[in-house]
PDB file of C-alpha atoms and ligand atoms in Angstrom:
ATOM      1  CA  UNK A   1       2.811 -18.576 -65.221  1.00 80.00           C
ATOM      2  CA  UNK A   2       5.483 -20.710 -65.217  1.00 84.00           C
ATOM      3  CA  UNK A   3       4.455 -22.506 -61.923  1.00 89.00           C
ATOM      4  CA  UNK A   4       0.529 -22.699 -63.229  1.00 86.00           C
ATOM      5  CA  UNK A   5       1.698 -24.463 -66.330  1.00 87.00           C
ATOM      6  CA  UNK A   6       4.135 -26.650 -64.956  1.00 89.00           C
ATOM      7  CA  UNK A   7       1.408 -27.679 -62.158  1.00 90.00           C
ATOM      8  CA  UNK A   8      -1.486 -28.044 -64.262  1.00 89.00           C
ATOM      9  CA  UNK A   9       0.955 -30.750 -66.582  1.00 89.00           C
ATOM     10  CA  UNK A  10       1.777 -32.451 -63.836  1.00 92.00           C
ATOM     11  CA  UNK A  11      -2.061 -32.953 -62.826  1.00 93.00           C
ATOM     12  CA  UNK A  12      -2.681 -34.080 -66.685  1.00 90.00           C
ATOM     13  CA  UNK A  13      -1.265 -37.561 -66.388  1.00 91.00           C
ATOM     14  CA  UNK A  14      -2.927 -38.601 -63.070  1.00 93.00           C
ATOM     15  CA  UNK A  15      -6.222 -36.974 -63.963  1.00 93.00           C
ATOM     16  CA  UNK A  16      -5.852 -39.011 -67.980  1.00 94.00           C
ATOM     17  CA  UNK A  17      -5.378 -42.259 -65.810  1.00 94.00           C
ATOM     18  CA  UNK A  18      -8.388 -41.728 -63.457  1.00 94.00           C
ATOM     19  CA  UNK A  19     -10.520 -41.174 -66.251  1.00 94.00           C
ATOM     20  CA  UNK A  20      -9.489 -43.777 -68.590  1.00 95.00           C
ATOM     21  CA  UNK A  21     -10.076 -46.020 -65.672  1.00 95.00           C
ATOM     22  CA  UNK A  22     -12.960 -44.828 -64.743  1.00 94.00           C
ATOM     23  CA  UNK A  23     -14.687 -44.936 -67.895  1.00 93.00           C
ATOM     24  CA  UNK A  24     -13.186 -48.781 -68.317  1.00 95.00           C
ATOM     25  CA  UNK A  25     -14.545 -49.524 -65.194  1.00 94.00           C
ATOM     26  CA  UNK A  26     -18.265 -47.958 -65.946  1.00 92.00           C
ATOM     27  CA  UNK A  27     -18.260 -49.891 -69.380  1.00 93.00           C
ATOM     28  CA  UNK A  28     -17.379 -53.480 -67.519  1.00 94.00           C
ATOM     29  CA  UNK A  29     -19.950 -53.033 -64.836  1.00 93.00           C
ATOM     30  CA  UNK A  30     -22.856 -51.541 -66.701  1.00 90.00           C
ATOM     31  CA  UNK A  31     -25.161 -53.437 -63.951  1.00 93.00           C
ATOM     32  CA  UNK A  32     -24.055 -52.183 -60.889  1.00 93.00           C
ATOM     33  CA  UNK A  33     -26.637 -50.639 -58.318  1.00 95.00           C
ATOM     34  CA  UNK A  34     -28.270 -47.564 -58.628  1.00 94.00           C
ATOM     35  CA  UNK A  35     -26.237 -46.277 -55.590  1.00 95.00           C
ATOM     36  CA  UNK A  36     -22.960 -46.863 -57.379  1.00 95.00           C
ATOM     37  CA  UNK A  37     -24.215 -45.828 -60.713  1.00 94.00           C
ATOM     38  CA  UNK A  38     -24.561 -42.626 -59.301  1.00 93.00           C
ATOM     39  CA  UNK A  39     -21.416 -42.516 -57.567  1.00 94.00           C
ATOM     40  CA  UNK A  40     -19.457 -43.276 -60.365  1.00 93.00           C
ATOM     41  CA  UNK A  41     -21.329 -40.996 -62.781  1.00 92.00           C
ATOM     42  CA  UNK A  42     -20.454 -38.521 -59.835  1.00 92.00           C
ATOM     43  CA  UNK A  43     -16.659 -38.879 -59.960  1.00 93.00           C
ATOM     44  CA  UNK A  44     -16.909 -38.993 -63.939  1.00 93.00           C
ATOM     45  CA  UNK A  45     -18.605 -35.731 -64.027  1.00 89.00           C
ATOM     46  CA  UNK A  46     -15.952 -34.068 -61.357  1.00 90.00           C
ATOM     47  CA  UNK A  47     -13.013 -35.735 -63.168  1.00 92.00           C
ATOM     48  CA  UNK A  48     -13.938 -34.437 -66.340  1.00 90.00           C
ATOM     49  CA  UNK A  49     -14.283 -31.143 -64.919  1.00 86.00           C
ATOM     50  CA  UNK A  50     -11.092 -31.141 -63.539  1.00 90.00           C
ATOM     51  CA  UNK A  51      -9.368 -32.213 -66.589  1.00 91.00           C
ATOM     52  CA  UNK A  52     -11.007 -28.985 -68.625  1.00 86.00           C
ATOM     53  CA  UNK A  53      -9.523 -26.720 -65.628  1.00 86.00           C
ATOM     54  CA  UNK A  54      -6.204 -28.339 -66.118  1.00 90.00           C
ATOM     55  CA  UNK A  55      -6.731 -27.936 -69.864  1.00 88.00           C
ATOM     56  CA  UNK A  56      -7.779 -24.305 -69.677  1.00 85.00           C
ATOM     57  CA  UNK A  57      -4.667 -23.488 -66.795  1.00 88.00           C
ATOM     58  CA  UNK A  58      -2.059 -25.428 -69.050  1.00 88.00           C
ATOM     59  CA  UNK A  59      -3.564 -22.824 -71.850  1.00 85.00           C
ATOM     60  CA  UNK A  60      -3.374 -19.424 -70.107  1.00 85.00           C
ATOM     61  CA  UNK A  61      -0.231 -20.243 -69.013  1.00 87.00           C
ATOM     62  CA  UNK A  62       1.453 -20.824 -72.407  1.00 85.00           C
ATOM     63  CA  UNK A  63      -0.775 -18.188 -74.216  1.00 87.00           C
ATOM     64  CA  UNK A  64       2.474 -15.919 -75.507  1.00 86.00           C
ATOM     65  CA  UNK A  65       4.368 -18.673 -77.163  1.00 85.00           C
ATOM     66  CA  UNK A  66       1.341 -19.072 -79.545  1.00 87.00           C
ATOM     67  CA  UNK A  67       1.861 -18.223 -83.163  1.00 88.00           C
ATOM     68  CA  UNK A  68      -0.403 -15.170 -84.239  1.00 91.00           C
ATOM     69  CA  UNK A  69      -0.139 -15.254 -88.054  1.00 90.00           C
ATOM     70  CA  UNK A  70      -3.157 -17.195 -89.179  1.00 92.00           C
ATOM     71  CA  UNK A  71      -5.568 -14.626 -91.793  1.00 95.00           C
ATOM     72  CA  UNK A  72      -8.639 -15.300 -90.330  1.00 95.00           C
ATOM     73  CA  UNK A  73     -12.018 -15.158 -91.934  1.00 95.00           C
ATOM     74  CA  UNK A  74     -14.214 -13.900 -88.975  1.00 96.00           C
ATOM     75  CA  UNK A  75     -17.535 -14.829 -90.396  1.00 96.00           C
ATOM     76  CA  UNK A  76     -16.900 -18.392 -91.338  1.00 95.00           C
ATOM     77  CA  UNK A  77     -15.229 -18.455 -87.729  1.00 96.00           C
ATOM     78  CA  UNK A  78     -18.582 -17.253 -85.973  1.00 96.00           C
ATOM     79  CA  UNK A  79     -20.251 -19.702 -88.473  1.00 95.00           C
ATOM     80  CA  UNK A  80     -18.360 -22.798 -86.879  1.00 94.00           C
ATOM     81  CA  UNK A  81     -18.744 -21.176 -83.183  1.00 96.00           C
ATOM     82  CA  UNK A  82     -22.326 -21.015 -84.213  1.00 97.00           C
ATOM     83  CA  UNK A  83     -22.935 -24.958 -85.049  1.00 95.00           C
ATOM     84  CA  UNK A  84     -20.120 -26.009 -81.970  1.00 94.00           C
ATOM     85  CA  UNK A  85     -22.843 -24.667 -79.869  1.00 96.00           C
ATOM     86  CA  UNK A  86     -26.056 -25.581 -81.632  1.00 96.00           C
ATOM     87  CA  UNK A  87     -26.450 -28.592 -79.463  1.00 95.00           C
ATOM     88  CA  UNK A  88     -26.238 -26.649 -75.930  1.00 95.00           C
ATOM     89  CA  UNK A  89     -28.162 -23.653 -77.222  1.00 97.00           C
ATOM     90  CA  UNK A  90     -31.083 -26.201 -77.993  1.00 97.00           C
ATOM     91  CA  UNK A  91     -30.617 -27.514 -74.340  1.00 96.00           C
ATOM     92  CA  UNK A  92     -31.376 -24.746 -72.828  1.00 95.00           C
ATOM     93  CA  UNK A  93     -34.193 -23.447 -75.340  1.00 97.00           C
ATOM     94  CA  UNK A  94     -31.514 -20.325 -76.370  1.00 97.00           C
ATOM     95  CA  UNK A  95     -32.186 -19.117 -79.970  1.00 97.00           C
ATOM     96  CA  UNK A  96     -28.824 -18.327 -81.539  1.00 98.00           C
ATOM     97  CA  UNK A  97     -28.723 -15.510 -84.362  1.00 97.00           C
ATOM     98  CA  UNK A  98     -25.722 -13.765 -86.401  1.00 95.00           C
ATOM     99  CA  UNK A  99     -24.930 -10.835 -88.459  1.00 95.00           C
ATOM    100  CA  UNK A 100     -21.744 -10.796 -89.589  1.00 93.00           C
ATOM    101  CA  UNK A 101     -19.611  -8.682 -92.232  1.00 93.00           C
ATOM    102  CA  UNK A 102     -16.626  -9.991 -94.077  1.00 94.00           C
ATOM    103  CA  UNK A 103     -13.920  -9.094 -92.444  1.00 95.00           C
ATOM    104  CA  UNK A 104     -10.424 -10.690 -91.515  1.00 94.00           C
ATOM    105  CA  UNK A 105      -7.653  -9.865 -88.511  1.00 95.00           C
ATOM    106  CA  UNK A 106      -4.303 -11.675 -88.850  1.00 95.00           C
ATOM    107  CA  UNK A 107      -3.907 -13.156 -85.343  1.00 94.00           C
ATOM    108  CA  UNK A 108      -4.212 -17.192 -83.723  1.00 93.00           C
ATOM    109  CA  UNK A 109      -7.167 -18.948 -85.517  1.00 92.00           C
ATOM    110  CA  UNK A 110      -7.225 -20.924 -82.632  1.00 89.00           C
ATOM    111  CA  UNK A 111      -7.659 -18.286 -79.630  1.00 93.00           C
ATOM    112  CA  UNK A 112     -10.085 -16.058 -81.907  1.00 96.00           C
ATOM    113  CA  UNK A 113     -11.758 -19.198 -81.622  1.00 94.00           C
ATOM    114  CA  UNK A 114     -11.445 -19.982 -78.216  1.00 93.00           C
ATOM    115  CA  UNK A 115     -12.244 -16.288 -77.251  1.00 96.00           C
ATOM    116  CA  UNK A 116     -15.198 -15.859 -79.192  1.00 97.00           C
ATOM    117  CA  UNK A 117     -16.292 -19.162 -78.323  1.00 96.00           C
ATOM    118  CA  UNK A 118     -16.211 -18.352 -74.513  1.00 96.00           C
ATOM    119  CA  UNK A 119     -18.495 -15.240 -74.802  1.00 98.00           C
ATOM    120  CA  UNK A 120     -21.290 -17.385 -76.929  1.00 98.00           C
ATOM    121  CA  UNK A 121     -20.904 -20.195 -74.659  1.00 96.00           C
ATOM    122  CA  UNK A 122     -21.272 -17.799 -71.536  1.00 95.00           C
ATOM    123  CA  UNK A 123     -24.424 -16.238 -73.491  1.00 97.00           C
ATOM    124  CA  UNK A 124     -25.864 -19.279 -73.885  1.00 97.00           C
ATOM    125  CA  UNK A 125     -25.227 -20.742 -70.199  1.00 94.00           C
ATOM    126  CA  UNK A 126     -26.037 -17.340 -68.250  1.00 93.00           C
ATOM    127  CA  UNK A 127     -29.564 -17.117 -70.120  1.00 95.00           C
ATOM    128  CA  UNK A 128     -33.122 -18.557 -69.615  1.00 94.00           C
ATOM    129  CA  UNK A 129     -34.974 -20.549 -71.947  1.00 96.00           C
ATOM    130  CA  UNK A 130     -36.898 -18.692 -74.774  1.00 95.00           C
ATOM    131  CA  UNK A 131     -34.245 -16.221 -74.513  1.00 96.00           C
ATOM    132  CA  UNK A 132     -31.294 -15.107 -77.384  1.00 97.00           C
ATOM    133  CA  UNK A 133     -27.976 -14.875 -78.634  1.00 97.00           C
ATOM    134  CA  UNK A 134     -27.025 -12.011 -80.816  1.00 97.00           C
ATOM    135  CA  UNK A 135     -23.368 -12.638 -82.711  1.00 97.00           C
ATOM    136  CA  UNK A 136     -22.853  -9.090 -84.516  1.00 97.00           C
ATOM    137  CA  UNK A 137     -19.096  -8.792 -86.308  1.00 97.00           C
ATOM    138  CA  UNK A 138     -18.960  -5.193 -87.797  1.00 96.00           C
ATOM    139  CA  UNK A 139     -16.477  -3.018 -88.381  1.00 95.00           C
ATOM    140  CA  UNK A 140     -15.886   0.474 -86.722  1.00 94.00           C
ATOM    141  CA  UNK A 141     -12.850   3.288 -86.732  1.00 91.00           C
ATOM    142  CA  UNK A 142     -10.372   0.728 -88.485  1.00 91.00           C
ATOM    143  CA  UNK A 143     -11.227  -2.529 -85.824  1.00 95.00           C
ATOM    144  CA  UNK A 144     -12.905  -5.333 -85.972  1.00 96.00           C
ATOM    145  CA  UNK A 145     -15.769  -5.240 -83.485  1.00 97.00           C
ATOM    146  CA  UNK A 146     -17.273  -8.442 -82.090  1.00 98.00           C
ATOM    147  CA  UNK A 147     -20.242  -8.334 -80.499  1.00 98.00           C
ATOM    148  CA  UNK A 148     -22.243 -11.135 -78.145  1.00 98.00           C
ATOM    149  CA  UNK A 149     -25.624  -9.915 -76.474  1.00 97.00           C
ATOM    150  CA  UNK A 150     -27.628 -11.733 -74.744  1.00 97.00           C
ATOM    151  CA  UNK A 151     -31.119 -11.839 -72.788  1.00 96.00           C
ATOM    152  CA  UNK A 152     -30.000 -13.805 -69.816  1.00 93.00           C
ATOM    153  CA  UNK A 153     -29.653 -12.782 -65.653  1.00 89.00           C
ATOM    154  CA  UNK A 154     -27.457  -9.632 -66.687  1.00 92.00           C
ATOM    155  CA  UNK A 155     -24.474  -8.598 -64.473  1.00 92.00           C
ATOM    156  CA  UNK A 156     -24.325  -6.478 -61.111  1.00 91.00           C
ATOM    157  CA  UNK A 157     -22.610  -3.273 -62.269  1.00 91.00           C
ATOM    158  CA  UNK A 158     -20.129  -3.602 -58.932  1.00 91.00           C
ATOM    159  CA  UNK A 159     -18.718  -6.831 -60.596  1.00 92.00           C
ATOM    160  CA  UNK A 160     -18.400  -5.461 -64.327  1.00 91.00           C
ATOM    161  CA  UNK A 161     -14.558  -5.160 -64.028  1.00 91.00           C
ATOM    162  CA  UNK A 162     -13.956  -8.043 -61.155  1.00 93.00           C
ATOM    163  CA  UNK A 163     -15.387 -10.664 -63.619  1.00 94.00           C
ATOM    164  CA  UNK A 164     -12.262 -10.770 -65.993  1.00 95.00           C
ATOM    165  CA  UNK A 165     -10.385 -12.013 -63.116  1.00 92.00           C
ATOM    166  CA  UNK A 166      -9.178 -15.607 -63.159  1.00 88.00           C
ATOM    167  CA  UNK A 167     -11.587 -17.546 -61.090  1.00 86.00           C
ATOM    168  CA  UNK A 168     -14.147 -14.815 -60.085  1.00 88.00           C
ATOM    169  CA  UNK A 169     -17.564 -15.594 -60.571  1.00 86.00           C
ATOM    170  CA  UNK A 170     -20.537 -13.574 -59.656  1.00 87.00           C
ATOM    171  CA  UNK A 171     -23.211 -16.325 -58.413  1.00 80.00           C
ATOM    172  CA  UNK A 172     -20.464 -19.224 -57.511  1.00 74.00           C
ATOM    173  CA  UNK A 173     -23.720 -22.149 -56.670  1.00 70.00           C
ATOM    174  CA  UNK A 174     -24.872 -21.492 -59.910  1.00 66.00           C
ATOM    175  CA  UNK A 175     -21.754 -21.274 -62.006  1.00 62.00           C
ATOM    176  CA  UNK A 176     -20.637 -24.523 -60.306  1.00 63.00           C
ATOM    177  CA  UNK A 177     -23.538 -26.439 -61.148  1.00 68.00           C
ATOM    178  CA  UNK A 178     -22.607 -25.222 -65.082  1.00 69.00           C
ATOM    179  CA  UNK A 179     -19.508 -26.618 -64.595  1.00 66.00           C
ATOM    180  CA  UNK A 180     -17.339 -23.282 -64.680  1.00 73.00           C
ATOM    181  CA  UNK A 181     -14.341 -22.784 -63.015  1.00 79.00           C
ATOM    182  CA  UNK A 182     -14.299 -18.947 -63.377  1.00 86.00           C
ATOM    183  CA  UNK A 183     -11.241 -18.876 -66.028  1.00 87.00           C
ATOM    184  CA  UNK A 184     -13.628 -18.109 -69.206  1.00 91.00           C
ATOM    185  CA  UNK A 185     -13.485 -14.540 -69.153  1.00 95.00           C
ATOM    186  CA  UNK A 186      -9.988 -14.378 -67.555  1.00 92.00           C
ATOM    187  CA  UNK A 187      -8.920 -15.893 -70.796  1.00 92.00           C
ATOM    188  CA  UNK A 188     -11.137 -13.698 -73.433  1.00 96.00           C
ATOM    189  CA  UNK A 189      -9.506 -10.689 -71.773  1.00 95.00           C
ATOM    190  CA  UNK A 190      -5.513 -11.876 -72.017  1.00 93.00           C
ATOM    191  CA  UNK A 191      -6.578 -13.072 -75.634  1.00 95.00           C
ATOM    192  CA  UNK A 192      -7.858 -10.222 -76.817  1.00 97.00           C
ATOM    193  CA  UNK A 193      -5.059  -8.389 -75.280  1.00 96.00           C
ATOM    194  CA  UNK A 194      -2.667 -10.564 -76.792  1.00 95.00           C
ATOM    195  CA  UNK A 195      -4.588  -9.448 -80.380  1.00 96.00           C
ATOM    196  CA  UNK A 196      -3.428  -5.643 -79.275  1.00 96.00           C
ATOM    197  CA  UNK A 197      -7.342  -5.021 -78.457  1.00 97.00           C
ATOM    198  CA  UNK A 198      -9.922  -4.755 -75.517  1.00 97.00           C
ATOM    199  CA  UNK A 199     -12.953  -6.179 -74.375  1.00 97.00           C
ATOM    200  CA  UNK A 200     -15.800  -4.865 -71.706  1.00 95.00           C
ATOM    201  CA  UNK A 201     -19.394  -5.038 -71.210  1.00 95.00           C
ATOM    202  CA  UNK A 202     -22.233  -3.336 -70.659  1.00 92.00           C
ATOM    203  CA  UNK A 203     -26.105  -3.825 -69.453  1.00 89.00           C
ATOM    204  CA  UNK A 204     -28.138  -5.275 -72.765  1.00 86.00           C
ATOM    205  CA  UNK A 205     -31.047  -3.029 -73.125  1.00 85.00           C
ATOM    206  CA  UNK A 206     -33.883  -4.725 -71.676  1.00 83.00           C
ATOM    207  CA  UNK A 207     -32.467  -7.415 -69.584  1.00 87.00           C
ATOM    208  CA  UNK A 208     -28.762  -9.062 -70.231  1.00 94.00           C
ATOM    209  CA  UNK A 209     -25.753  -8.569 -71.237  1.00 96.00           C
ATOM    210  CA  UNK A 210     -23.301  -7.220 -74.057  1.00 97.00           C
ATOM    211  CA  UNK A 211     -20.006  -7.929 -74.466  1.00 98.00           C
ATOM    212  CA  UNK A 212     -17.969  -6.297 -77.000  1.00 98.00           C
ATOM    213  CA  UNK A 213     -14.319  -7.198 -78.108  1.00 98.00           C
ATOM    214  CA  UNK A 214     -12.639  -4.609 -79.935  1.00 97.00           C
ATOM    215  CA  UNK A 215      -9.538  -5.439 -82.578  1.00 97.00           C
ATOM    216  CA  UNK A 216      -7.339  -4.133 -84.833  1.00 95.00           C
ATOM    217  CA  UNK A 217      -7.372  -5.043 -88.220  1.00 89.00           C
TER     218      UNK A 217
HETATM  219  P1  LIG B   1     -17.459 -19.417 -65.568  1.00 91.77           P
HETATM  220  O1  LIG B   1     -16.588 -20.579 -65.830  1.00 91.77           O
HETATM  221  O2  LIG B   1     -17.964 -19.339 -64.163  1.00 91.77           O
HETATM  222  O3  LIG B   1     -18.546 -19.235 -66.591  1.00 91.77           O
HETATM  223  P2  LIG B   1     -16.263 -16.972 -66.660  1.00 91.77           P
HETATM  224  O4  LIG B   1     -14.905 -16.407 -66.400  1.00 91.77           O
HETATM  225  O5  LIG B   1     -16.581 -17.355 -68.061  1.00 91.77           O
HETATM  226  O6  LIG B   1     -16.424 -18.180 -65.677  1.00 91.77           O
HETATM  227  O7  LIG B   1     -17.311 -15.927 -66.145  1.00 91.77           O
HETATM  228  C1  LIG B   1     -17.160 -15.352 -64.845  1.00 91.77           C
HETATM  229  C2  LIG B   1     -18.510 -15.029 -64.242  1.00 91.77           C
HETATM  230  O8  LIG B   1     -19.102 -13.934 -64.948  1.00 91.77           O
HETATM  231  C3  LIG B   1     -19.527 -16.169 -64.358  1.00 91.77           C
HETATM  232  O9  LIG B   1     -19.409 -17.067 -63.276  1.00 91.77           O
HETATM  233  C4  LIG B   1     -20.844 -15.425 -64.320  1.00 91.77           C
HETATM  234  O10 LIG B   1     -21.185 -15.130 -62.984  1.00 91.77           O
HETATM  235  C5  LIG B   1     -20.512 -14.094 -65.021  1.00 91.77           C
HETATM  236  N1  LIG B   1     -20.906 -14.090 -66.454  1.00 91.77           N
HETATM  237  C6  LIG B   1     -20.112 -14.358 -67.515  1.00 91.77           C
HETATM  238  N2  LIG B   1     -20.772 -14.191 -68.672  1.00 91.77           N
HETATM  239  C7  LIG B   1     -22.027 -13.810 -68.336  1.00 91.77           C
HETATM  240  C8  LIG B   1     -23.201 -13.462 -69.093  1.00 91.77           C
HETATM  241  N3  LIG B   1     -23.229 -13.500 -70.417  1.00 91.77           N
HETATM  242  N4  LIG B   1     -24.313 -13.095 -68.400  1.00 91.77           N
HETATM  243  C9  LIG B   1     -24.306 -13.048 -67.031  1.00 91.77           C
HETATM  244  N5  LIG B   1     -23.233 -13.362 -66.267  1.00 91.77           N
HETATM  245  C10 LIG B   1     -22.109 -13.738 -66.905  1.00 91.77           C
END
């Protein structure tokens, strides 16, 4: 952990520099050929997606020291989660619904947030257009359950468990061209974990997927 973090800080200045540059250089030259337009939107794109791996590595590796005291509200939570992803969900034609009881855990705000926000954002990127999002928050035997189903490609039951490890992904072309690196899940699981609860999923009936995080209240 101490290695991942200490790396992925080191990359952060380097990778700032190349972008601020970058983007400097795209704004003075806004004629350039077509050829170079592309190139540069090219190494925009990739530096970008470096900097969220470095972001994302720099977080897992610091997870522990995070304060978990906040109260948090999980409905108004979902309801923010919900309009963060409004714009991508339209994107890709993905209708985003939520049922959600009023219920609050005592944990970090901010990876709740992150965690929840993961599953959604998966839902939304592993579907196809016309299809759903379901966000159900209910609670069950004393926990806070937190539900995200989806109608998208599902996921081969051999890979049901590999999935929550760091930089596994099931169809890498395709999870490439979204722009994941494969840490999404890696980090929902060591969150909720960190919250003293679980997460798996399971087939959707029909087609898709659910995934179900489990917490104490
Ligand atoms: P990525 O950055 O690739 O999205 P994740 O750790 O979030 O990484 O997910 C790991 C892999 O699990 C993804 O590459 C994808 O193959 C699969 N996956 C995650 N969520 C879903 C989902 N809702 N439906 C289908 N496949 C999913």
């Amino acid at each position: 952990r101490q290695f991942t973090g200490n790396a992925a800080h080191e990359l952060r200045t380097p990778l700032a520099l190349m972008q601020a540059r970058l983007e400097l250089f795209s704004a003075e030259h806004p004629d350039v050929p077509p050829e170079t337009a592309e190139f540069l939107a090219l190494l925009r794109e990739q530096t970008e997606r470096l900097t969220q791996m470095t972001k994302t590595l720099l977080e897992m590796s610091n997870l522990q020291a995070v304060p978990r005291d906040d109260c948090i509200e999980l409905a108004p939570l979902a309801d923010e989660i919900v309009t963060d992803l409004t714009p991508l969900a339209q994107k890709k034609q993905i209708t985003l619904h939520q049922e959600c009881e009023d219920i609050h855990i005592i944990g970090s705000d901010a990876l709740i947030y992150r965690m929840l926000f993961n599953l959604v954002e998966n839902a939304i990127k592993y579907n196809q257009p016309g299809g759903s999002v379901q966000i159900t928050i209910s609670r069950s035997n004393g926990k806070a359950i937190l539900r995200v189903a989806d109608t998208g490609c599902g996921i081969p039951d051999e890979y049901r468990t590999s999935i929550f490890e760091p930089f596994f992904r099931v169809d890498k072309s395709r999870s490439r061209e979204m722009g994941g690196a494969g840490l999404g899940l890696a980090l929902v699981r060591e969150i909720a974990a960190l919250h003293g609860g679980t997460v798996q999923d399971e087939p959707a009936e029909g087609a898709g997927t659910v995934f179900t995080v489990a917490l104490p209240m």
